[in-house]
CSV table of N, CA, C and O in Angstrom, one decimal:
chain,number,residue,atom,x,y,z
L,832,UNK,N,-9.0,-9.7,-3.9
L,832,UNK,CA,-8.1,-8.6,-3.6
L,832,UNK,C,-7.5,-8.8,-4.7
L,832,UNK,O,-6.7,-9.8,-4.1
L,833,UNK,N,-6.9,-7.6,-5.2
L,833,UNK,CA,-5.3,-7.8,-5.9
L,833,UNK,C,-5.0,-6.7,-5.6
L,833,UNK,O,-5.0,-5.8,-5.4
L,834,UNK,N,-3.6,-6.9,-5.2
L,834,UNK,CA,-2.8,-5.8,-3.9
L,834,UNK,C,-1.5,-5.9,-5.0
L,834,UNK,O,-0.9,-7.1,-5.4
L,835,UNK,N,-0.9,-4.8,-5.9
L,835,UNK,CA,0.2,-4.6,-6.7
L,835,UNK,C,1.4,-3.5,-5.9
L,835,UNK,O,0.4,-3.0,-5.1
L,836,UNK,N,3.0,-3.7,-5.7
L,836,UNK,CA,3.7,-3.0,-5.8
L,836,UNK,C,4.2,-2.7,-6.5
L,836,UNK,O,5.0,-3.6,-7.3
L,837,UNK,N,4.1,-1.2,-7.3
L,837,UNK,CA,5.0,-1.3,-7.9
L,837,UNK,C,6.8,0.0,-8.1
L,837,UNK,O,6.0,0.9,-7.5
L,838,UNK,N,7.2,-0.1,-8.6
L,838,UNK,CA,8.8,-0.4,-8.4
L,838,UNK,C,9.7,1.1,-9.2
L,838,UNK,O,9.1,-0.2,-10.2
L,839,UNK,N,10.3,2.2,-9.0
L,839,UNK,CA,10.5,2.6,-10.6
L,839,UNK,C,12.2,1.8,-10.4
L,839,UNK,O,12.6,1.0,-9.7
L,840,UNK,N,13.1,2.1,-11.1
L,840,UNK,CA,14.5,1.5,-11.5
L,840,UNK,C,15.3,1.5,-9.5
L,840,UNK,O,16.7,1.2,-9.5
L,841,UNK,N,15.0,2.5,-9.1
L,841,UNK,CA,16.2,3.2,-7.9
L,841,UNK,C,15.6,2.9,-6.5
L,841,UNK,O,16.5,2.6,-5.8
L,842,UNK,N,14.7,2.0,-6.6
L,842,UNK,CA,13.9,1.0,-5.6
L,842,UNK,C,13.6,-0.7,-5.8
L,842,UNK,O,13.5,-0.4,-6.4
L,843,UNK,N,14.7,-1.2,-4.6
L,843,UNK,CA,14.8,-2.2,-5.1
L,843,UNK,C,13.7,-2.9,-4.3
L,843,UNK,O,13.4,-2.7,-3.3
L,844,UNK,N,12.6,-3.6,-6.1
L,844,UNK,CA,11.7,-4.5,-5.4
L,844,UNK,C,12.3,-6.4,-4.9
L,844,UNK,O,12.4,-6.7,-5.3
L,845,UNK,N,11.4,-6.4,-3.8
L,845,UNK,CA,11.5,-8.3,-4.0
L,845,UNK,C,10.2,-8.4,-3.0
L,845,UNK,O,9.1,-7.8,-3.2
L,846,UNK,N,9.6,-10.0,-3.4
L,846,UNK,CA,8.4,-10.3,-2.2
L,846,UNK,C,8.8,-10.1,-1.1
L,846,UNK,O,7.5,-9.7,-0.8
L,847,UNK,N,9.3,-10.0,-0.4
L,847,UNK,CA,9.4,-9.6,1.2
L,847,UNK,C,9.2,-8.3,1.5
L,847,UNK,O,8.6,-7.6,2.3
L,848,UNK,N,10.1,-7.4,0.2
L,848,UNK,CA,9.3,-5.9,0.3
L,848,UNK,C,7.8,-5.6,0.8
L,848,UNK,O,7.2,-4.8,1.1
L,849,UNK,N,7.2,-6.2,-1.0
L,849,UNK,CA,6.1,-6.4,-1.1
L,849,UNK,C,5.1,-6.5,-0.2
L,849,UNK,O,4.4,-6.3,0.0
L,850,UNK,N,5.8,-7.7,0.2
L,850,UNK,CA,4.5,-7.8,2.3
L,850,UNK,C,4.6,-7.3,2.6
L,850,UNK,O,3.9,-7.0,3.2
L,851,UNK,N,5.4,-6.4,2.7
L,851,UNK,CA,6.2,-6.1,3.7
L,851,UNK,C,5.1,-4.7,3.8
L,851,UNK,O,4.5,-4.1,4.6
L,852,UNK,N,5.7,-4.0,2.6
L,852,UNK,CA,4.5,-2.9,2.1
L,852,UNK,C,2.7,-3.4,1.9
L,852,UNK,O,2.1,-3.1,3.0
L,853,UNK,N,2.6,-4.5,1.3
L,853,UNK,CA,1.0,-5.1,2.0
L,853,UNK,C,0.7,-5.3,3.0
L,853,UNK,O,-0.4,-4.9,3.4
L,854,UNK,N,1.4,-5.3,4.0
L,854,UNK,CA,0.6,-5.6,5.7
L,854,UNK,C,0.5,-4.2,6.1
L,854,UNK,O,-0.3,-4.5,6.8
L,855,UNK,N,1.4,-3.1,5.4
L,855,UNK,CA,1.5,-2.1,6.5
L,855,UNK,C,-0.2,-1.0,5.7
L,855,UNK,O,-0.9,-1.0,6.5
L,856,UNK,N,-0.4,-1.7,4.3
L,856,UNK,CA,-1.3,-0.4,3.7
L,856,UNK,C,-2.7,-1.9,4.1
L,856,UNK,O,-4.1,-1.5,4.5
L,857,UNK,N,-2.5,-3.3,4.3
L,857,UNK,CA,-4.3,-4.3,4.2
L,857,UNK,C,-4.5,-3.2,5.8
L,857,UNK,O,-5.5,-3.2,6.4
L,858,UNK,N,-3.6,-3.2,7.3
L,858,UNK,CA,-3.7,-2.8,8.2
L,858,UNK,C,-5.0,-2.5,8.1
L,858,UNK,O,-5.8,-1.6,8.7
L,859,UNK,N,-4.0,-0.8,7.6
L,859,UNK,CA,-4.0,1.1,7.8
L,859,UNK,C,-5.8,0.6,6.6
L,859,UNK,O,-6.8,1.7,7.4
L,860,UNK,N,-6.4,0.3,5.9
L,860,UNK,CA,-7.5,0.0,4.8
L,860,UNK,C,-8.3,-0.8,5.1
L,860,UNK,O,-9.7,-0.6,5.0
L,861,UNK,N,-7.6,-2.5,5.1
L,861,UNK,CA,-8.7,-3.6,5.1
L,861,UNK,C,-9.7,-3.3,6.5
L,861,UNK,O,-10.5,-3.8,6.4
L,862,UNK,N,-9.1,-2.6,7.4
L,862,UNK,CA,-9.7,-2.9,9.0
L,862,UNK,C,-10.7,-2.1,8.5
L,862,UNK,O,-12.1,-2.4,8.8
L,863,UNK,N,-11.3,-1.3,8.3
L,863,UNK,CA,-12.4,-0.3,7.7
L,863,UNK,C,-13.1,-0.6,6.4
L,863,UNK,O,-14.1,0.0,6.3
L,864,UNK,N,-12.3,-0.7,5.5
L,864,UNK,CA,-12.7,-0.9,3.4
L,864,UNK,C,-12.8,-2.7,3.3
L,864,UNK,O,-13.3,-2.5,2.4
L,865,UNK,N,-12.5,-3.6,3.8
L,865,UNK,CA,-11.4,-5.1,3.8
L,865,UNK,C,-13.1,-5.9,3.1
L,865,UNK,O,-12.7,-6.3,1.8
L,866,UNK,N,-14.1,-5.5,2.9
L,866,UNK,CA,-15.0,-6.2,2.4
L,866,UNK,C,-15.4,-5.4,1.0
L,866,UNK,O,-15.7,-6.5,0.5
L,867,UNK,N,-15.1,-4.4,1.6
L,867,UNK,CA,-14.9,-3.4,0.0
L,867,UNK,C,-14.0,-3.9,-1.5
L,867,UNK,O,-14.3,-3.3,-2.3
L,868,UNK,N,-13.1,-3.9,-1.2
L,868,UNK,CA,-11.8,-3.6,-1.5
L,868,UNK,C,-12.3,-4.4,-2.9
L,868,UNK,O,-11.9,-6.2,-2.2
L,869,UNK,N,-11.3,-4.1,-3.8
L,869,UNK,CA,-10.7,-5.4,-4.8
L,869,UNK,C,-9.8,-5.0,-5.2
L,869,UNK,O,-9.6,-5.8,-5.8
L,870,UNK,N,-9.4,-4.0,-4.9
L,870,UNK,CA,-7.9,-3.7,-6.0
L,870,UNK,C,-6.9,-2.1,-4.7
L,870,UNK,O,-7.3,-1.3,-4.9
L,871,UNK,N,-5.9,-3.0,-4.7
L,871,UNK,CA,-4.6,-1.8,-4.1
L,871,UNK,C,-3.8,-1.6,-4.6
L,871,UNK,O,-2.7,-2.7,-5.1
L,872,UNK,N,-3.4,-0.6,-5.2
L,872,UNK,CA,-2.2,-0.2,-6.2
L,872,UNK,C,-1.4,0.7,-5.5
L,872,UNK,O,-1.6,1.5,-5.1
L,873,UNK,N,-0.2,0.3,-5.3
L,873,UNK,CA,1.3,1.0,-5.1
L,873,UNK,C,2.5,1.3,-5.9
L,873,UNK,O,3.0,0.9,-6.2
L,874,UNK,N,3.0,2.5,-5.6
L,874,UNK,CA,3.7,2.8,-7.2
L,874,UNK,C,4.6,3.5,-6.3
L,874,UNK,O,4.2,4.9,-5.0
L,875,UNK,N,6.2,3.2,-6.0
L,875,UNK,CA,6.8,3.7,-5.4
L,875,UNK,C,8.4,4.2,-6.6
L,875,UNK,O,9.0,4.2,-7.2
L,876,UNK,N,8.3,5.5,-6.3
L,876,UNK,CA,9.9,5.9,-7.2
L,876,UNK,C,11.2,7.0,-6.5
L,876,UNK,O,10.2,7.5,-5.1
L,877,UNK,N,11.8,6.8,-5.5
L,877,UNK,CA,12.9,7.8,-6.3
L,877,UNK,C,13.3,8.8,-6.8
L,877,UNK,O,14.3,9.0,-7.8
L,878,UNK,N,12.6,9.8,-6.6
L,878,UNK,CA,12.3,11.6,-7.5
L,878,UNK,C,14.0,11.8,-7.7
L,878,UNK,O,14.0,11.8,-9.4
L,879,UNK,N,14.8,12.0,-6.9
L,879,UNK,CA,16.4,12.3,-6.9
L,879,UNK,C,16.9,11.5,-7.4
L,879,UNK,O,18.2,11.7,-7.7
L,880,UNK,N,16.5,10.5,-7.5
L,880,UNK,CA,17.9,9.1,-7.5
L,880,UNK,C,18.6,9.0,-6.3
L,880,UNK,O,18.9,9.1,-5.9
L,881,UNK,N,19.4,9.3,-6.6
L,881,UNK,CA,21.1,8.9,-5.5
L,881,UNK,C,21.8,10.7,-4.7
L,881,UNK,O,22.6,10.4,-4.8
L,882,UNK,N,21.1,11.6,-4.7
L,882,UNK,CA,21.1,12.9,-5.4
L,882,UNK,C,20.8,12.9,-3.6
L,882,UNK,O,21.0,13.8,-3.2
L,883,UNK,N,20.0,11.9,-3.7
L,883,UNK,CA,19.0,12.2,-1.5
L,883,UNK,C,18.5,13.1,-1.5
L,883,UNK,O,17.9,14.1,-2.2
L,884,UNK,N,18.0,13.4,0.1
L,884,UNK,CA,17.4,14.2,0.2
L,884,UNK,C,15.6,13.8,0.1
L,884,UNK,O,15.6,12.5,0.2
L,885,UNK,N,14.6,14.7,0.3
L,885,UNK,CA,13.3,14.4,0.9
L,885,UNK,C,12.9,13.4,-0.9
L,885,UNK,O,11.9,15.0,-1.4
L,886,UNK,N,12.4,13.0,-1.0
L,886,UNK,CA,12.5,12.3,-2.3
L,886,UNK,C,11.8,11.1,-3.4
L,886,UNK,O,11.9,11.1,-4.4
L,887,UNK,N,11.5,10.7,-1.8
L,887,UNK,CA,10.1,9.1,-1.3
L,887,UNK,C,9.0,9.7,-2.8
L,887,UNK,O,8.7,9.8,-1.1
L,888,UNK,N,8.8,9.1,-3.3
L,888,UNK,CA,7.3,9.5,-3.3
L,888,UNK,C,6.5,8.1,-3.4
L,888,UNK,O,6.8,7.5,-4.5
L,889,UNK,N,5.2,8.5,-3.0
L,889,UNK,CA,4.3,7.6,-3.3
L,889,UNK,C,3.2,7.7,-3.2
L,889,UNK,O,2.4,8.1,-2.7
L,890,UNK,N,2.5,6.7,-4.3
L,890,UNK,CA,1.2,7.0,-4.7
L,890,UNK,C,0.2,6.0,-4.9
L,890,UNK,O,0.8,4.3,-4.5
L,891,UNK,N,-0.8,5.6,-3.4
L,891,UNK,CA,-1.5,4.3,-3.7
L,891,UNK,C,-2.8,4.8,-4.1
L,891,UNK,O,-3.9,6.0,-3.8
L,892,UNK,N,-3.4,4.1,-5.4
L,892,UNK,CA,-4.7,3.8,-5.8
L,892,UNK,C,-5.2,2.9,-5.3
L,892,UNK,O,-4.7,1.9,-4.7
L,893,UNK,N,-6.2,3.0,-4.5
L,893,UNK,CA,-7.5,2.1,-4.1
L,893,UNK,C,-9.0,2.4,-4.9
L,893,UNK,O,-9.2,3.0,-4.9
L,894,UNK,N,-9.5,0.4,-5.4
L,894,UNK,CA,-10.3,0.4,-6.0
L,894,UNK,C,-11.3,-0.3,-4.9
L,894,UNK,O,-11.3,-1.5,-4.3
L,895,UNK,N,-12.4,0.9,-4.9
L,895,UNK,CA,-13.6,0.0,-3.8
L,895,UNK,C,-14.6,-0.2,-4.4
L,895,UNK,O,-15.1,0.0,-5.7
L,896,UNK,N,-15.2,-1.4,-4.1
L,896,UNK,CA,-16.9,-1.9,-5.4
L,896,UNK,C,-17.6,-1.7,-4.9
L,896,UNK,O,-17.7,-0.6,-4.9
L,897,UNK,N,-18.2,-0.8,-6.4
L,897,UNK,CA,-19.3,0.0,-6.6
L,897,UNK,C,-18.5,1.5,-6.5
L,897,UNK,O,-19.4,2.7,-7.1
L,898,UNK,N,-17.7,1.6,-6.9
L,898,UNK,CA,-16.8,3.4,-6.5
L,898,UNK,C,-15.6,3.4,-7.2
L,898,UNK,O,-15.1,2.1,-7.5
L,899,UNK,N,-15.6,4.5,-8.3
L,899,UNK,CA,-14.3,5.0,-8.8
L,899,UNK,C,-13.3,4.9,-8.2
L,899,UNK,O,-13.6,5.4,-6.8
L,900,UNK,N,-12.0,4.3,-8.6
L,900,UNK,CA,-10.6,4.1,-8.0
L,900,UNK,C,-10.1,5.9,-7.3
L,900,UNK,O,-10.8,6.9,-8.3
L,901,UNK,N,-10.1,6.2,-6.4
L,901,UNK,CA,-9.1,7.0,-5.7
L,901,UNK,C,-8.4,6.7,-4.9
L,901,UNK,O,-7.1,6.0,-5.4
L,902,UNK,N,-7.4,8.0,-6.1
L,902,UNK,CA,-5.3,7.8,-5.3
L,902,UNK,C,-5.2,9.0,-4.7
L,902,UNK,O,-5.7,10.2,-4.8
L,903,UNK,N,-4.0,8.9,-3.9
L,903,UNK,CA,-3.2,10.5,-3.1
L,903,UNK,C,-1.8,9.9,-3.2
L,903,UNK,O,-1.4,8.5,-3.9
L,904,UNK,N,-1.2,10.5,-2.6
L,904,UNK,CA,0.7,10.7,-3.0
L,904,UNK,C,1.2,11.3,-1.5
L,904,UNK,O,0.0,12.2,-1.0
L,905,UNK,N,2.3,10.9,-1.6
L,905,UNK,CA,2.8,11.8,-0.4
L,905,UNK,C,4.6,11.4,-0.9
L,905,UNK,O,5.4,11.1,-2.0
L,906,UNK,N,5.5,12.3,-0.8
L,906,UNK,CA,6.8,12.3,-1.0
L,906,UNK,C,7.7,12.9,1.2
L,906,UNK,O,6.9,13.1,1.8
L,907,UNK,N,8.9,11.5,1.3
L,907,UNK,CA,8.6,11.8,1.9
L,907,UNK,C,10.4,11.4,2.1
L,907,UNK,O,10.8,11.3,1.1
L,908,UNK,N,11.2,11.3,3.1
L,908,UNK,CA,13.1,10.8,3.2
L,908,UNK,C,12.8,9.6,3.0
L,908,UNK,O,13.7,8.8,1.9
L,909,UNK,N,12.0,8.1,3.3
L,909,UNK,CA,12.5,7.2,3.4
L,909,UNK,C,10.6,6.3,2.9
L,909,UNK,O,9.5,6.9,2.7
L,910,UNK,N,10.8,4.6,2.4
L,910,UNK,CA,9.7,4.7,1.8
L,910,UNK,C,9.3,4.6,2.9
L,910,UNK,O,7.6,4.4,2.3
L,911,UNK,N,8.9,4.2,4.1
L,911,UNK,CA,7.5,3.6,5.1
L,911,UNK,C,6.6,4.6,5.3
L,911,UNK,O,6.0,4.9,4.9
L,912,UNK,N,7.7,6.5,5.3
L,912,UNK,CA,7.5,7.3,6.1
L,912,UNK,C,6.9,7.8,4.9
L,912,UNK,O,5.3,8.1,4.3
L,913,UNK,N,7.4,7.5,3.4
L,913,UNK,CA,5.8,8.0,1.8
L,913,UNK,C,4.7,6.8,1.8
L,913,UNK,O,3.3,7.4,1.3
L,914,UNK,N,5.0,5.3,2.1
L,914,UNK,CA,3.2,4.6,2.4
L,914,UNK,C,2.9,5.1,3.3
L,914,UNK,O,1.8,5.8,2.6
L,915,UNK,N,3.4,5.5,3.9
L,915,UNK,CA,2.2,5.7,5.5
L,915,UNK,C,1.2,7.1,5.6
L,915,UNK,O,0.0,7.0,5.5
L,916,UNK,N,2.3,8.0,5.0
L,916,UNK,CA,1.4,8.9,4.9
L,916,UNK,C,0.4,9.1,3.1
L,916,UNK,O,-0.3,9.7,3.1
L,917,UNK,N,1.3,8.3,2.3
L,917,UNK,CA,-0.4,8.3,1.5
L,917,UNK,C,-1.1,7.5,1.9
L,917,UNK,O,-2.1,8.1,1.3
L,918,UNK,N,-0.9,6.9,2.1
L,918,UNK,CA,-1.9,5.7,2.2
L,918,UNK,C,-3.2,7.1,3.6
L,918,UNK,O,-4.5,6.2,3.8
L,919,UNK,N,-2.8,8.2,4.9
L,919,UNK,CA,-3.5,8.1,5.7
L,919,UNK,C,-4.4,9.4,4.4
L,919,UNK,O,-5.3,9.2,4.8
L,920,UNK,N,-3.8,10.1,3.4
L,920,UNK,CA,-4.1,11.0,2.8
L,920,UNK,C,-6.0,10.1,1.6
L,920,UNK,O,-5.8,10.7,2.0
L,921,UNK,N,-5.1,9.0,1.0
L,921,UNK,CA,-6.5,8.2,1.0
L,921,UNK,C,-7.5,7.9,1.3
L,921,UNK,O,-8.8,7.7,1.2
L,922,UNK,N,-6.7,7.3,2.1
L,922,UNK,CA,-7.9,7.5,3.4
L,922,UNK,C,-8.4,8.2,3.3
L,922,UNK,O,-10.3,8.2,3.9
L,923,UNK,N,-8.4,9.9,4.3
L,923,UNK,CA,-9.2,10.6,3.8
L,923,UNK,C,-10.0,11.8,2.7
L,923,UNK,O,-11.5,11.1,3.6
L,924,UNK,N,-9.9,11.1,1.0
L,924,UNK,CA,-11.1,10.9,0.0
L,924,UNK,C,-11.1,9.6,0.1
L,924,UNK,O,-13.1,10.5,-0.1
L,925,UNK,N,-11.4,8.8,0.5
L,925,UNK,CA,-12.4,7.9,0.8
L,925,UNK,C,-13.7,8.2,1.8
L,925,UNK,O,-15.0,8.2,1.7
L,926,UNK,N,-13.1,9.2,2.6
L,926,UNK,CA,-14.0,8.8,3.9
L,926,UNK,C,-15.0,10.1,3.2
L,926,UNK,O,-15.8,10.2,4.9
L,927,UNK,N,-14.1,10.8,3.1
L,927,UNK,CA,-15.0,12.1,2.5
L,927,UNK,C,-16.1,11.5,1.4
L,927,UNK,O,-16.6,12.1,1.8
L,928,UNK,N,-16.0,11.7,0.6
L,928,UNK,CA,-16.7,10.5,-0.9
L,928,UNK,C,-17.2,9.9,-0.5
L,928,UNK,O,-18.7,10.0,-0.5
L,929,UNK,N,-17.1,8.9,0.8
L,929,UNK,CA,-18.4,8.2,1.2
L,929,UNK,C,-19.6,8.7,2.5
L,929,UNK,O,-20.4,8.3,2.0
L,930,UNK,N,-18.7,9.8,3.1
L,930,UNK,CA,-19.9,11.3,3.7
L,930,UNK,C,-21.0,11.7,3.0
L,930,UNK,O,-21.5,11.6,2.7
L,931,UNK,N,-20.4,11.6,1.8
L,931,UNK,CA,-20.5,12.8,1.0
L,931,UNK,C,-22.0,11.7,0.3
L,931,UNK,O,-23.2,12.0,0.2
L,932,UNK,N,-22.0,10.7,0.4
L,932,UNK,CA,-22.3,9.0,-0.1
L,932,UNK,C,-24.1,9.6,0.7
L,932,UNK,O,-25.2,9.0,0.1
L,933,UNK,N,-23.2,9.4,2.3
L,933,UNK,CA,-24.3,8.7,3.4
L,933,UNK,C,-25.1,10.0,3.4
L,933,UNK,O,-26.3,10.2,3.9
L,934,UNK,N,-24.6,11.0,3.2
L,934,UNK,CA,-25.8,11.9,3.1
L,934,UNK,C,-26.8,12.7,1.7
L,934,UNK,O,-27.6,13.1,2.5
L,935,UNK,N,-26.8,12.2,0.9
L,935,UNK,CA,-27.0,11.9,0.2
L,935,UNK,C,-28.7,10.7,0.5
L,935,UNK,O,-29.7,10.3,0.0
L,936,UNK,N,-28.1,9.9,1.5
L,936,UNK,CA,-28.8,8.8,1.2
L,936,UNK,C,-30.0,9.3,1.8
L,936,UNK,O,-31.0,8.3,2.9
L,937,UNK,N,-30.4,10.4,2.7
L,937,UNK,CA,-30.8,11.0,3.8
L,937,UNK,C,-30.8,11.2,5.5
L,937,UNK,O,-31.7,11.8,5.6
L,938,UNK,N,-29.8,11.9,5.2
L,938,UNK,CA,-29.2,12.6,6.0
L,938,UNK,C,-29.7,14.0,6.3
L,938,UNK,O,-29.6,14.5,5.6
L,939,UNK,N,-29.5,14.4,7.8
L,939,UNK,CA,-29.9,15.7,7.5
L,939,UNK,C,-28.5,16.1,6.8
L,939,UNK,O,-27.1,16.0,8.0
L,940,UNK,N,-28.0,17.4,6.4
L,940,UNK,CA,-26.9,18.0,6.4
L,940,UNK,C,-26.9,19.4,7.0
L,940,UNK,O,-27.6,19.6,7.8
L,941,UNK,N,-25.3,19.7,7.2
L,941,UNK,CA,-25.3,21.2,7.9
L,941,UNK,C,-26.2,21.9,8.2
L,941,UNK,O,-26.4,22.6,8.9
L,942,UNK,N,-26.9,22.4,7.2
L,942,UNK,CA,-27.6,23.3,6.2
L,942,UNK,C,-28.8,23.4,7.0
L,942,UNK,O,-29.7,23.9,7.1
L,943,UNK,N,-29.6,21.9,7.7
L,943,UNK,CA,-30.6,21.4,8.4
L,943,UNK,C,-31.5,21.0,6.9
L,943,UNK,O,-33.0,20.8,7.4
L,944,UNK,N,-31.1,21.2,5.7
L,944,UNK,CA,-32.0,20.4,4.7
L,944,UNK,C,-32.1,18.8,5.0
L,944,UNK,O,-30.9,18.4,4.7
L,945,UNK,N,-33.4,18.3,4.7
L,945,UNK,CA,-33.6,17.3,4.1
L,945,UNK,C,-32.7,16.0,2.5
L,945,UNK,O,-32.9,17.0,1.7
L,946,UNK,N,-31.7,15.1,2.9
L,946,UNK,CA,-31.3,14.9,1.5
L,946,UNK,C,-32.5,14.4,1.1
L,946,UNK,O,-33.3,13.6,1.0
L,947,UNK,N,-32.0,13.8,-0.5
L,947,UNK,CA,-32.1,14.0,-1.4
L,947,UNK,C,-33.0,11.9,-1.3
L,947,UNK,O,-32.1,11.3,-1.0
């Protein structure tokens, strides 16, 4: 799996910082989709720079084998909270998409119609 962490000029990136984020993201996503993960990209930016406030934006893009890329973002006061929020959101999107795929695979829909 390819894992990338990219930051803007206002967030200091280092090998230790990237590894810390990788560990958090892999723990959340890898447990469910580890064998299907191909690439994960995390983008961090400090929206307001030195002005402060709730201004750290994290975007997470996940590429699963045989599926189009899925992305989500969150904005929070600090990097860790923004990463956690973005990961939670991207997981919901992936689970929703995979649930739809399962429904097309022959499960009964909520309306009681048999899938194709």
